[in-house]
CSV table of C-alpha atoms in Angstrom, one decimal:
chain,number,residue,atom,x,y,z
A,1,UNK,CA,62.2,88.5,118.7
A,2,UNK,CA,63.7,90.6,115.9
A,3,UNK,CA,63.7,94.1,117.4
A,4,UNK,CA,63.0,96.2,120.4
A,5,UNK,CA,62.1,99.9,120.0
A,6,UNK,CA,62.7,102.2,123.0
A,7,UNK,CA,60.6,105.3,122.3
A,8,UNK,CA,59.3,106.4,125.7
A,9,UNK,CA,60.4,109.8,126.8
A,10,UNK,CA,59.4,112.8,128.9
A,11,UNK,CA,60.6,116.4,129.5
A,12,UNK,CA,59.5,118.0,132.7
A,13,UNK,CA,60.9,120.9,134.6
A,14,UNK,CA,63.0,123.7,133.2
A,15,UNK,CA,65.9,125.7,134.5
A,16,UNK,CA,68.0,123.8,137.0
A,17,UNK,CA,67.7,126.5,139.7
A,18,UNK,CA,63.9,126.1,139.7
A,19,UNK,CA,63.6,122.4,139.1
A,20,UNK,CA,63.1,120.0,142.0
A,21,UNK,CA,65.6,117.1,142.1
A,22,UNK,CA,62.6,114.7,142.3
A,23,UNK,CA,61.6,115.9,138.8
A,24,UNK,CA,65.1,115.6,137.5
A,25,UNK,CA,65.2,112.0,138.9
A,26,UNK,CA,61.9,111.1,137.2
A,27,UNK,CA,63.1,112.4,133.8
A,28,UNK,CA,66.3,110.3,134.1
A,29,UNK,CA,64.4,107.3,135.3
A,30,UNK,CA,62.1,107.4,132.2
A,31,UNK,CA,64.5,108.6,129.6
A,32,UNK,CA,67.6,106.7,130.6
A,33,UNK,CA,66.8,103.8,133.0
A,34,UNK,CA,63.7,103.0,131.0
A,35,UNK,CA,65.9,102.3,128.0
A,36,UNK,CA,68.3,100.3,130.1
A,37,UNK,CA,65.6,98.2,131.7
A,38,UNK,CA,63.7,97.4,128.5
A,39,UNK,CA,66.8,96.6,126.6
A,40,UNK,CA,68.3,94.3,129.2
A,41,UNK,CA,65.0,92.5,129.5
A,42,UNK,CA,65.1,91.5,125.9
A,43,UNK,CA,68.8,91.1,125.2
A,44,UNK,CA,68.9,87.3,125.5
A,45,UNK,CA,66.2,86.9,122.9
A,46,UNK,CA,67.8,89.5,120.6
A,47,UNK,CA,71.2,87.7,120.8
A,48,UNK,CA,69.5,84.4,119.7
A,49,UNK,CA,67.8,86.1,116.7
A,50,UNK,CA,70.6,88.5,115.9
A,51,UNK,CA,68.0,91.2,116.2
A,52,UNK,CA,68.3,94.9,116.8
A,53,UNK,CA,67.7,97.6,119.4
A,54,UNK,CA,66.3,100.9,118.1
A,55,UNK,CA,66.3,103.7,120.7
A,56,UNK,CA,64.8,107.2,120.0
A,57,UNK,CA,67.1,109.6,121.8
A,58,UNK,CA,67.0,113.2,120.5
A,59,UNK,CA,69.1,115.9,119.0
A,60,UNK,CA,69.2,116.8,122.7
A,61,UNK,CA,71.6,113.9,123.1
A,62,UNK,CA,74.1,115.9,121.1
A,63,UNK,CA,73.7,119.4,122.5
A,64,UNK,CA,72.5,120.9,125.7
A,65,UNK,CA,69.9,123.6,125.6
A,66,UNK,CA,69.1,126.2,128.3
A,67,UNK,CA,66.0,125.3,130.3
A,68,UNK,CA,66.3,121.6,129.1
A,69,UNK,CA,69.4,120.4,131.0
A,70,UNK,CA,67.6,117.5,132.8
A,71,UNK,CA,66.1,116.2,129.5
A,72,UNK,CA,69.4,116.7,127.6
A,73,UNK,CA,71.4,115.0,130.4
A,74,UNK,CA,69.0,112.0,130.3
A,75,UNK,CA,69.3,111.7,126.5
A,76,UNK,CA,73.1,112.1,126.6
A,77,UNK,CA,73.1,109.1,129.0
A,78,UNK,CA,70.8,107.0,126.8
A,79,UNK,CA,72.9,107.7,123.8
A,80,UNK,CA,76.1,106.7,125.7
A,81,UNK,CA,74.4,103.5,126.9
A,82,UNK,CA,73.5,102.6,123.3
A,83,UNK,CA,77.0,103.5,122.0
A,84,UNK,CA,78.5,101.1,124.5
A,85,UNK,CA,75.9,98.5,123.9
A,86,UNK,CA,76.6,98.7,120.2
A,87,UNK,CA,80.3,97.8,120.8
A,88,UNK,CA,79.4,95.0,123.2
A,89,UNK,CA,76.7,93.4,121.0
A,90,UNK,CA,78.7,93.4,117.8
A,91,UNK,CA,80.1,89.9,118.6
A,92,UNK,CA,76.5,88.6,118.9
A,93,UNK,CA,75.3,90.1,115.7
A,94,UNK,CA,72.9,92.4,117.4
A,95,UNK,CA,72.6,95.9,115.8
A,96,UNK,CA,72.1,98.9,118.1
A,97,UNK,CA,70.7,102.1,116.4
A,98,UNK,CA,69.9,105.5,117.8
A,99,UNK,CA,67.5,107.9,116.2
A,100,UNK,CA,68.1,111.5,117.0
A,101,UNK,CA,65.1,113.6,115.8
A,102,UNK,CA,64.8,117.3,116.6
A,103,UNK,CA,61.6,119.1,117.5
A,104,UNK,CA,58.7,118.6,115.3
A,105,UNK,CA,55.9,121.1,114.9
A,106,UNK,CA,53.8,119.9,117.9
A,107,UNK,CA,56.9,120.1,120.2
A,108,UNK,CA,57.7,123.7,119.2
A,109,UNK,CA,54.1,124.7,119.6
A,110,UNK,CA,54.0,123.2,123.2
A,111,UNK,CA,57.2,125.0,124.1
A,112,UNK,CA,55.8,128.3,122.8
A,113,UNK,CA,52.5,127.8,124.8
A,114,UNK,CA,54.6,127.1,127.9
A,115,UNK,CA,56.3,130.5,127.6
A,116,UNK,CA,59.3,129.6,125.5
A,117,UNK,CA,60.9,132.8,124.1
A,118,UNK,CA,62.4,132.5,120.6
A,119,UNK,CA,64.5,129.6,119.6
A,120,UNK,CA,66.3,127.4,122.1
A,121,UNK,CA,70.0,128.1,122.3
A,122,UNK,CA,72.6,125.3,122.5
A,123,UNK,CA,75.4,125.3,125.1
A,124,UNK,CA,77.8,125.2,122.2
A,125,UNK,CA,76.6,128.6,120.8
A,126,UNK,CA,78.0,131.9,121.9
A,127,UNK,CA,75.7,133.8,124.3
A,128,UNK,CA,73.9,136.9,122.9
């Protein structure tokens, strides 16, 4: 086995105040623990082949956006998992890479259809 690509992900819910904790748990289960489970299942084979783990996180792993906190939180955690794994797997010759794309056209369109207003604001930006 030369590589594992973790690319599953979901975004459900919205603002924390209105989002049920079961939904938040489901987002974390898919986006974070899905990466952990799949990666751990194949690590022994990857160590033998000196392969690589490629995980698609998101630009949301770097910034937190209003109305997307559960998603961003799950992607932060997946990125942190990969960062730690990268350090631990170095001695085995296993590469660990994260890909952090931002929204593509279809994602923006779906947000607008769902009632998104204007561009998403990062928690690192000043409020308007």
